[in-house]
Each structure stands twice: as structure tokens, then as C-alpha cells.
Coordinates of N, CA, C and O in Angstrom, one line a residue:
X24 N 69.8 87.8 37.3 CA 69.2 88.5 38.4 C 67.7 88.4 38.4 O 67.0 88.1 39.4
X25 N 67.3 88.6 37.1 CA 65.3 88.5 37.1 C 65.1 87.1 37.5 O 64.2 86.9 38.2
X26 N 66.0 85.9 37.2 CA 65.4 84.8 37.9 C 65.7 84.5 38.7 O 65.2 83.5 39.0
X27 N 67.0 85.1 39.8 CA 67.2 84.4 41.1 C 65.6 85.4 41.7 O 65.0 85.0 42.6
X28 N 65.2 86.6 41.0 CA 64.2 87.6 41.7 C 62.6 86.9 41.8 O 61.7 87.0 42.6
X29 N 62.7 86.0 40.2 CA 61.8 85.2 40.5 C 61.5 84.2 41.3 O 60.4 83.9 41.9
X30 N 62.5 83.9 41.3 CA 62.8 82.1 42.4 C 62.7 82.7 43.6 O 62.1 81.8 44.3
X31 N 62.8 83.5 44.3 CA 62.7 84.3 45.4 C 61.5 84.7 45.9 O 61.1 84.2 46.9
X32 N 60.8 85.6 45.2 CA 59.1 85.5 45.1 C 58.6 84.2 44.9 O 57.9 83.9 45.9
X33 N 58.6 83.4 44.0 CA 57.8 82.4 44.1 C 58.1 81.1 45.6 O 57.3 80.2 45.9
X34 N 59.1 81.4 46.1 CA 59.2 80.7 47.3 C 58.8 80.9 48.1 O 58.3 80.0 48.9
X35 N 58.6 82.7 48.4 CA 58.0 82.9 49.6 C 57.0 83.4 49.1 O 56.7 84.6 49.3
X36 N 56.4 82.8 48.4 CA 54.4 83.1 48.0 C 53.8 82.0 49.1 O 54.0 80.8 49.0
X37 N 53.0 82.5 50.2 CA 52.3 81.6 51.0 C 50.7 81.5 50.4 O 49.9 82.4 50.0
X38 N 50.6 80.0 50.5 CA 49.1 79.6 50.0 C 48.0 80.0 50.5 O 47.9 79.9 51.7
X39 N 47.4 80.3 49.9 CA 46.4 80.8 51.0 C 45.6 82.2 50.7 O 45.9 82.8 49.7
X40 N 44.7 82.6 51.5 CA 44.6 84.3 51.2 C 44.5 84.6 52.7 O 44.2 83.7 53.4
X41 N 44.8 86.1 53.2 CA 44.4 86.2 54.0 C 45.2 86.6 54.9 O 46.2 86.0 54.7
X42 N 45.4 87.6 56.2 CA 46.4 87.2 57.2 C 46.2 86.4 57.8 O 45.3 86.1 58.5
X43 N 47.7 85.4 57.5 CA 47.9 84.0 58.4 C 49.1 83.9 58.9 O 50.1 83.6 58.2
X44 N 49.1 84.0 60.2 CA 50.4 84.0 61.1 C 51.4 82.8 60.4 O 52.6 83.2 60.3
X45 N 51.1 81.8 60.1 CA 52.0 80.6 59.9 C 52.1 80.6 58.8 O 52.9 79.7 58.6
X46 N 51.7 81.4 57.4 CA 52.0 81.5 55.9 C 53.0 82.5 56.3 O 53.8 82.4 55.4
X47 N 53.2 83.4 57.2 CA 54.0 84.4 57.0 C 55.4 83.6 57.6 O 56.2 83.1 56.8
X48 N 55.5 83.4 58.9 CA 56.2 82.6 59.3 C 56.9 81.4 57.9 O 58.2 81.4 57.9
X49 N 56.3 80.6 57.0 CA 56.7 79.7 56.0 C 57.2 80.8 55.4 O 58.4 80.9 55.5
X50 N 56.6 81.7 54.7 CA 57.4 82.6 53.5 C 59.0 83.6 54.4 O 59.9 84.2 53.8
X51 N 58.9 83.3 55.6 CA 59.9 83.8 55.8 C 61.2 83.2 56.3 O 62.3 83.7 56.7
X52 N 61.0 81.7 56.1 CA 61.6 80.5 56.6 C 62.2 80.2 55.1 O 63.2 79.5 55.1
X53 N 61.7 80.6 54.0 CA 61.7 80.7 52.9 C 62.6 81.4 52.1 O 63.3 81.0 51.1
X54 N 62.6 82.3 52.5 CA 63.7 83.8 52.2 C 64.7 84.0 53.1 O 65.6 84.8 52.9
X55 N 64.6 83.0 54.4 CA 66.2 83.0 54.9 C 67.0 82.1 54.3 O 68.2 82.1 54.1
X56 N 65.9 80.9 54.1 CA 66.8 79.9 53.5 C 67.2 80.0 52.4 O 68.0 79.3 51.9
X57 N 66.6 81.0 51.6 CA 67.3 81.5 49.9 C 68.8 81.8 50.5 O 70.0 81.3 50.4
X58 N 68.2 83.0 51.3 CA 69.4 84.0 51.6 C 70.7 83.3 51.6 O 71.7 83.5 50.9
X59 N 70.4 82.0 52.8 CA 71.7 81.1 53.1 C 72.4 80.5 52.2 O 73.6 80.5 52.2
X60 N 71.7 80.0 51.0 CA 71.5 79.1 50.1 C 72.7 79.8 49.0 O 73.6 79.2 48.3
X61 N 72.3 81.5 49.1 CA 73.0 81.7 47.6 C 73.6 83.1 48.8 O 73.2 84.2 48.5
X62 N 74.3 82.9 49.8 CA 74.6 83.8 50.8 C 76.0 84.7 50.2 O 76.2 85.8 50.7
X63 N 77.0 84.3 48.9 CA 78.0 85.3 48.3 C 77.2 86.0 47.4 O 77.7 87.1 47.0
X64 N 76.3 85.8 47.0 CA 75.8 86.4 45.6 C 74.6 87.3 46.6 O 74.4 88.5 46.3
X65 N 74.1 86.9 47.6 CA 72.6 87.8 47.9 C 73.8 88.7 49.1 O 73.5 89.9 49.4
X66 N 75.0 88.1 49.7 CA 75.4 89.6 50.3 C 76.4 90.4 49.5 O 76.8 91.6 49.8
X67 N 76.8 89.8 48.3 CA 77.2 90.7 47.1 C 76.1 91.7 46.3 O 76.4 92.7 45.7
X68 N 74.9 91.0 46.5 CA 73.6 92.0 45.6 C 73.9 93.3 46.8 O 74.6 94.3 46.6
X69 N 73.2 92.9 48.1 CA 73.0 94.0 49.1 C 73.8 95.0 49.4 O 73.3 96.1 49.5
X70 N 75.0 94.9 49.5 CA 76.0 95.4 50.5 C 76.7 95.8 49.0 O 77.8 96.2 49.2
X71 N 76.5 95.8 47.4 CA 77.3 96.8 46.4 C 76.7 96.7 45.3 O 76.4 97.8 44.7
X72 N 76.3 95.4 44.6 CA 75.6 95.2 43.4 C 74.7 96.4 42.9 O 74.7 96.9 41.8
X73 N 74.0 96.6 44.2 CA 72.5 97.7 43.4 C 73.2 99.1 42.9 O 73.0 99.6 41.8
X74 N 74.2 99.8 43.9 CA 74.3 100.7 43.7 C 75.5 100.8 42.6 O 76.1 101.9 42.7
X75 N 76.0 100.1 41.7 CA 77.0 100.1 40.8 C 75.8 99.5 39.5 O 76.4 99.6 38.5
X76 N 74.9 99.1 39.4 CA 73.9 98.6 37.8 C 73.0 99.1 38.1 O 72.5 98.8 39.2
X77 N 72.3 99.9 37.2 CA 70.6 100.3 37.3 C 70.2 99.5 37.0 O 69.3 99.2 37.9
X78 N 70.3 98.5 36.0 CA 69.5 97.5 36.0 C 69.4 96.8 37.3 O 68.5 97.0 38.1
X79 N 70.4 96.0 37.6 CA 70.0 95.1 38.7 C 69.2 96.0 39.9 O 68.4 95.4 40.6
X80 N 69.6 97.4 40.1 CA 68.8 98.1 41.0 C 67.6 98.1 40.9 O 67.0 98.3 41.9
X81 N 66.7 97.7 39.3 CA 65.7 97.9 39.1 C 65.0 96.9 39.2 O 63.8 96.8 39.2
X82 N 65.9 95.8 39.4 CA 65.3 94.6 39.3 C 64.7 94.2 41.6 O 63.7 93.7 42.3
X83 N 66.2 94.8 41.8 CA 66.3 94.4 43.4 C 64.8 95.6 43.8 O 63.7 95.2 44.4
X84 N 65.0 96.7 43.5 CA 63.5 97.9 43.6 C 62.4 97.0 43.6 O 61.7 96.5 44.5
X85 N 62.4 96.9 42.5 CA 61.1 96.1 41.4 C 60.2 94.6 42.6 O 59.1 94.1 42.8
X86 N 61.7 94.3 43.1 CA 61.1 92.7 43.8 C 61.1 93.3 45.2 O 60.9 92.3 45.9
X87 N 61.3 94.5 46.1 CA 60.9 95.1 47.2 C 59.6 95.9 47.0 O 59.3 96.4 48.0
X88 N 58.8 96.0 46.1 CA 57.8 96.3 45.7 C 57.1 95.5 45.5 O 56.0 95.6 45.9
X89 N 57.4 94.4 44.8 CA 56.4 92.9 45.2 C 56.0 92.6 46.4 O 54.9 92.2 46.8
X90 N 57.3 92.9 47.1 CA 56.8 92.0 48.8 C 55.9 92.9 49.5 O 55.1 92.5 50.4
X91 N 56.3 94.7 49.2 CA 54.9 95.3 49.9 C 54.0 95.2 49.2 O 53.0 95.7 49.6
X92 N 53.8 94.8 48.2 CA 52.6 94.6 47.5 C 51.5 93.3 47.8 O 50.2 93.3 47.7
X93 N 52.5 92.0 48.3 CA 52.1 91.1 49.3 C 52.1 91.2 50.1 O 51.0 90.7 50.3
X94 N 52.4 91.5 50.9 CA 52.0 92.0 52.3 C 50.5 93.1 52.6 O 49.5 92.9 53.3
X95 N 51.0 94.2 51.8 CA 49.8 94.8 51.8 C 48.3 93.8 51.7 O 47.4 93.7 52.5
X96 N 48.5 93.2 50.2 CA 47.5 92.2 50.1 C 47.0 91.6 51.2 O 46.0 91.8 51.8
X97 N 48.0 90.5 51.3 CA 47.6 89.4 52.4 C 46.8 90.3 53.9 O 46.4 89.5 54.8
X98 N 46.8 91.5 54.0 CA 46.4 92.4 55.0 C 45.1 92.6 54.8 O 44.0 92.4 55.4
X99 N 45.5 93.1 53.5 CA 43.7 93.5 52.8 C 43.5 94.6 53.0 O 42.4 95.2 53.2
X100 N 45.3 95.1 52.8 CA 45.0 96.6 52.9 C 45.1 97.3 51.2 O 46.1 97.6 50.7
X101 N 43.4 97.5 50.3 CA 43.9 97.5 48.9 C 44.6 98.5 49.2 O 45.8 98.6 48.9
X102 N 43.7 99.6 49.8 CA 45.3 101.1 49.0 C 46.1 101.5 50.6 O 45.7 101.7 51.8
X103 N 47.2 101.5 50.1 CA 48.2 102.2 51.1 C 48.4 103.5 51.2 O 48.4 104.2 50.2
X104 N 48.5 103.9 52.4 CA 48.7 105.3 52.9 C 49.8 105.4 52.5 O 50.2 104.4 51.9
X105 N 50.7 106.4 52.7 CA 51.9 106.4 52.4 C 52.7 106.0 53.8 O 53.8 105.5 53.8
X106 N 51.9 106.1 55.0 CA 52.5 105.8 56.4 C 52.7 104.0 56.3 O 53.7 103.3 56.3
X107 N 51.4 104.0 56.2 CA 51.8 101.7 56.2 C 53.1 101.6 54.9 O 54.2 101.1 54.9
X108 N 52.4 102.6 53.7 CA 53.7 101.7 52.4 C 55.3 102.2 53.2 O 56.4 101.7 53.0
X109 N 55.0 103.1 54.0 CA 56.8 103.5 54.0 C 57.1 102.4 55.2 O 58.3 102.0 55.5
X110 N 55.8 101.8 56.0 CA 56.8 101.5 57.2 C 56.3 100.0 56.6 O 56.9 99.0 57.2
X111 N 55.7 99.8 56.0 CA 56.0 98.1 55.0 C 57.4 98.1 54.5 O 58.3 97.4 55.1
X112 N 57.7 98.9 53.5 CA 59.0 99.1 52.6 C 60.1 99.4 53.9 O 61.2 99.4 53.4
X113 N 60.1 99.7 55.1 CA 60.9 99.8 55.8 C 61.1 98.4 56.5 O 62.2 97.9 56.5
X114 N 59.9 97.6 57.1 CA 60.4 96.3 57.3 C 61.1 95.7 56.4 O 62.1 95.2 56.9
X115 N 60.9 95.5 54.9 CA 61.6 95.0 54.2 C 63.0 95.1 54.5 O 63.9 94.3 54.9
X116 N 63.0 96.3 54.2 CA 64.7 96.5 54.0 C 65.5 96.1 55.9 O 66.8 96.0 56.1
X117 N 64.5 95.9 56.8 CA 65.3 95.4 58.0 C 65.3 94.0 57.6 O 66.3 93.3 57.9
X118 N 64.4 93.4 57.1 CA 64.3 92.0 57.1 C 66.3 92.2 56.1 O 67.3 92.0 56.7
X119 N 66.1 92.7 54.8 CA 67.4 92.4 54.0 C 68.7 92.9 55.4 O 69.7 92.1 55.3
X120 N 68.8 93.9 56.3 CA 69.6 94.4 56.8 C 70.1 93.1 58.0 O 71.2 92.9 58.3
X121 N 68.9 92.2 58.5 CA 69.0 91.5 59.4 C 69.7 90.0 58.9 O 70.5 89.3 59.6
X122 N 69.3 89.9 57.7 CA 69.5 88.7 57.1 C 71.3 89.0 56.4 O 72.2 88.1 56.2
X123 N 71.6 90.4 56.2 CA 73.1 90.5 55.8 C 73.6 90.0 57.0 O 74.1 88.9 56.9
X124 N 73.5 90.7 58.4 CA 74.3 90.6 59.8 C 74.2 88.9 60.0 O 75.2 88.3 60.5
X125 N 73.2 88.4 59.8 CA 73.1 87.1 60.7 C 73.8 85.8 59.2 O 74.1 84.6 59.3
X126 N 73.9 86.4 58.2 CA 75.0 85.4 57.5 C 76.2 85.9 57.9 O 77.2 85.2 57.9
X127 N 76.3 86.8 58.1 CA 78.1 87.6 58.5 C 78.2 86.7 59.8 O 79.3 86.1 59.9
X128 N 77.2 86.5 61.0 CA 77.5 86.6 62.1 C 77.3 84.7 62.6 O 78.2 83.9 63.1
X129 N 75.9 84.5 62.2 CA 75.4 83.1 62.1 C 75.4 82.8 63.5 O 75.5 81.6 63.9
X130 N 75.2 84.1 64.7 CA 75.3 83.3 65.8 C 73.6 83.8 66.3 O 73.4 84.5 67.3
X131 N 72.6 83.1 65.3 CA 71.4 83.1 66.7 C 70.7 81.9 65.1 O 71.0 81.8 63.9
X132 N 69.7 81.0 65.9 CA 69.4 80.3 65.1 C 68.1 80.9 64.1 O 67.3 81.8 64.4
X133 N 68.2 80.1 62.8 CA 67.5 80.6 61.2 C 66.0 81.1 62.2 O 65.4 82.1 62.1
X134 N 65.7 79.9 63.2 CA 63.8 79.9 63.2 C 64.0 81.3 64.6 O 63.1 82.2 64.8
X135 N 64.8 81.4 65.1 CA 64.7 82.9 65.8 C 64.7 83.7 65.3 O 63.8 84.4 65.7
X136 N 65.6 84.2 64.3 CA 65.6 85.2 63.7 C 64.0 85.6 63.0 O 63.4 86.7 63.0
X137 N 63.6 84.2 62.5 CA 62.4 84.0 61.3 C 61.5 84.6 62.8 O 61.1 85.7 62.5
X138 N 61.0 84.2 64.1 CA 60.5 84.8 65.1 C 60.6 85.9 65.2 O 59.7 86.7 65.1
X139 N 61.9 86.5 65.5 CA 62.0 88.0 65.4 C 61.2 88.7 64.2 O 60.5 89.7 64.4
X140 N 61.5 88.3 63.3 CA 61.4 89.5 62.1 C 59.5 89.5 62.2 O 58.9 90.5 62.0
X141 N 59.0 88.3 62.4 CA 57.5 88.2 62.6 C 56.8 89.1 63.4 O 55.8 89.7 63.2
X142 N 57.8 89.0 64.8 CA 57.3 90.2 66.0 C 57.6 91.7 65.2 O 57.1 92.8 65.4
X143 N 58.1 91.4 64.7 CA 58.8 93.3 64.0 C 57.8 93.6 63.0 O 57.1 94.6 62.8
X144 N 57.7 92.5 62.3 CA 56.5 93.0 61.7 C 54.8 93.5 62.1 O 54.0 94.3 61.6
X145 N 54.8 92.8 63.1 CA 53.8 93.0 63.8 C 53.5 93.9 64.7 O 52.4 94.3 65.0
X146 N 55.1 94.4 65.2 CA 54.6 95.9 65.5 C 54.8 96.8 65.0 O 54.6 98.0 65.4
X147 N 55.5 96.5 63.6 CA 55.2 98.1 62.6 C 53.6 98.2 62.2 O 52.9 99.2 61.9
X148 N 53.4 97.0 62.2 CA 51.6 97.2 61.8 C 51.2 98.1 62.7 O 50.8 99.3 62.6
X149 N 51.6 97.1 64.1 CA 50.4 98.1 64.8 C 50.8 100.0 65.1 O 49.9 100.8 65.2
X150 N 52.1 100.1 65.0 CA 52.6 101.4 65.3 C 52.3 102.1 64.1 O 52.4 103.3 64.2
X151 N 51.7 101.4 62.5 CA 50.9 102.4 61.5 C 49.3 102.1 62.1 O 48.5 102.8 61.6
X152 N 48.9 101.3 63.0 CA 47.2 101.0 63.2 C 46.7 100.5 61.8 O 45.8 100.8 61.1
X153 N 47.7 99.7 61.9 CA 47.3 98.8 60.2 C 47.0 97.3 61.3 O 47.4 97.1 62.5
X154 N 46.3 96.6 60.7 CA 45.5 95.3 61.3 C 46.7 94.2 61.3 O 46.8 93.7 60.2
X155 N 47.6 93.9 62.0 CA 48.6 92.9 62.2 C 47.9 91.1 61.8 O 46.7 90.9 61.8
X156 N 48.6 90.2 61.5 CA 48.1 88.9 61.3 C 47.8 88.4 62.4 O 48.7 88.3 63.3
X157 N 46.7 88.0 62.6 CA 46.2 87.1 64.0 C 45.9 85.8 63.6 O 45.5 85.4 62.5
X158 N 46.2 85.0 64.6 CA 46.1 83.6 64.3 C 44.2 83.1 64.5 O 43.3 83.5 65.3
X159 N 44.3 82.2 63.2 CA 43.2 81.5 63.1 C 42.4 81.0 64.2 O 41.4 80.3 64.0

């Protein structure tokens, strides 16, 4: 589990610093295609895994705290309110909620979805008045 958690982070690490619309877009093109890739084991993690092993819960926790912790970064937001961290930590968990439905469902294509979840993020920014990624 710590290294599919690894391989997962380091895929969707975009190069770069900074908010950049198209690093976010790659890192999320990134994490759907994990998703697809290992789609019995990542909708077996979500949908029962966590809540039957603390460990693996600690591990699945542990790497949803990375990604607001990247994100926050790449914002440049160093400290989080508890309003941005909850509605960061809340995209996450739509991004994992969206990505269960659309391997169950598979009927809208990888780079729409990867558009959607971009706009969603962008307006939970703005609905915390946290600074959204603008293009270069």
C-alpha cells in the first residue's frame, strides 16, 4: 500500500512551482490514469479497504494530506485556515468519489472528467477567496 501511495504521489507531482493551470490539469490526467490502471485494487481501497485496516487507513489519510499539502503549496497558501484546508480536503475526497463512479460507469471521457474536476477546483477556491490557478 505505502508504494502504490508512493507511485501515486510521485506521478502526479507537477514540475514546476507555482499555480499553473496545465501542471494541475497533467497531475490530474495522472491520477485518473493510476486510478484506471489499478481500477480493482483503488475501488477495493475506497469503497472498503480503509475502514477494515488502520494501517492502510493511515496510509490512504497520510497520502490525502499530501495532496492538500500540494495544493496548498502550489497556491502559496503557507498556512491554511481551517476553511481552505476543509474545502481542499473536501475536493479531494470528490476527486476519489468521482473517479469511483466514472470506473463503475466509464461513460464520459478520462480528459472531461480531468476538466471537470479542474473547474471544481477552482470554484472551491474561489468560494474559500483562496487565489484559484490562472493561466500564465
Amino acid at each position: 500500500m505505502r508504494s502504490a501511495a508512493e507511485s501515486l504521489l510521485a506521478r502526479t507531482d507537477p514540475a514546476g512551482e507555482g499555480p499553473d493551470p496545465e501542471a494541475l490539469l497533467a497531475a490530474l490526467d495522472q491520477y485518473l490514469l493510476f486510478a484506471e490502471e489499478h481500477a480493482s485494487a483503488y475501488v477495493a481501497l475506497m469503497r472498503s479497504g480503509v475502514g477494515h485496516d488502520a494501517e492502510v487507513a493511515a496510509i490512504v489519510e497520510d497520502t490525502r494530506a499530501r495532496f492538500v499539502a500540494r495544493l496548498a503549496g502550489r497556491l502559496g497558501l503557507a498556512e491554511l485556515t481551517p476553511r481552505v484546508r476543509l474545502a481542499l480536503r473536501g475536493w479531494v475526497g470528490f476527486v476519489e468519489g468521482s473517479s469511483l463512479d466514472w470506473l463503475a460507469r466509464r461513460d464520459l471521457p478520462r480528459d472531461e472528467l480531468r476538466d471537470l474536476l479542474a473547474q471544481l477546483l477552482v470554484a472551491t477556491l474561489m468560494a474559500v477567496d483562496a487565489a484559484p490557478p490562472t493561466a500564465a
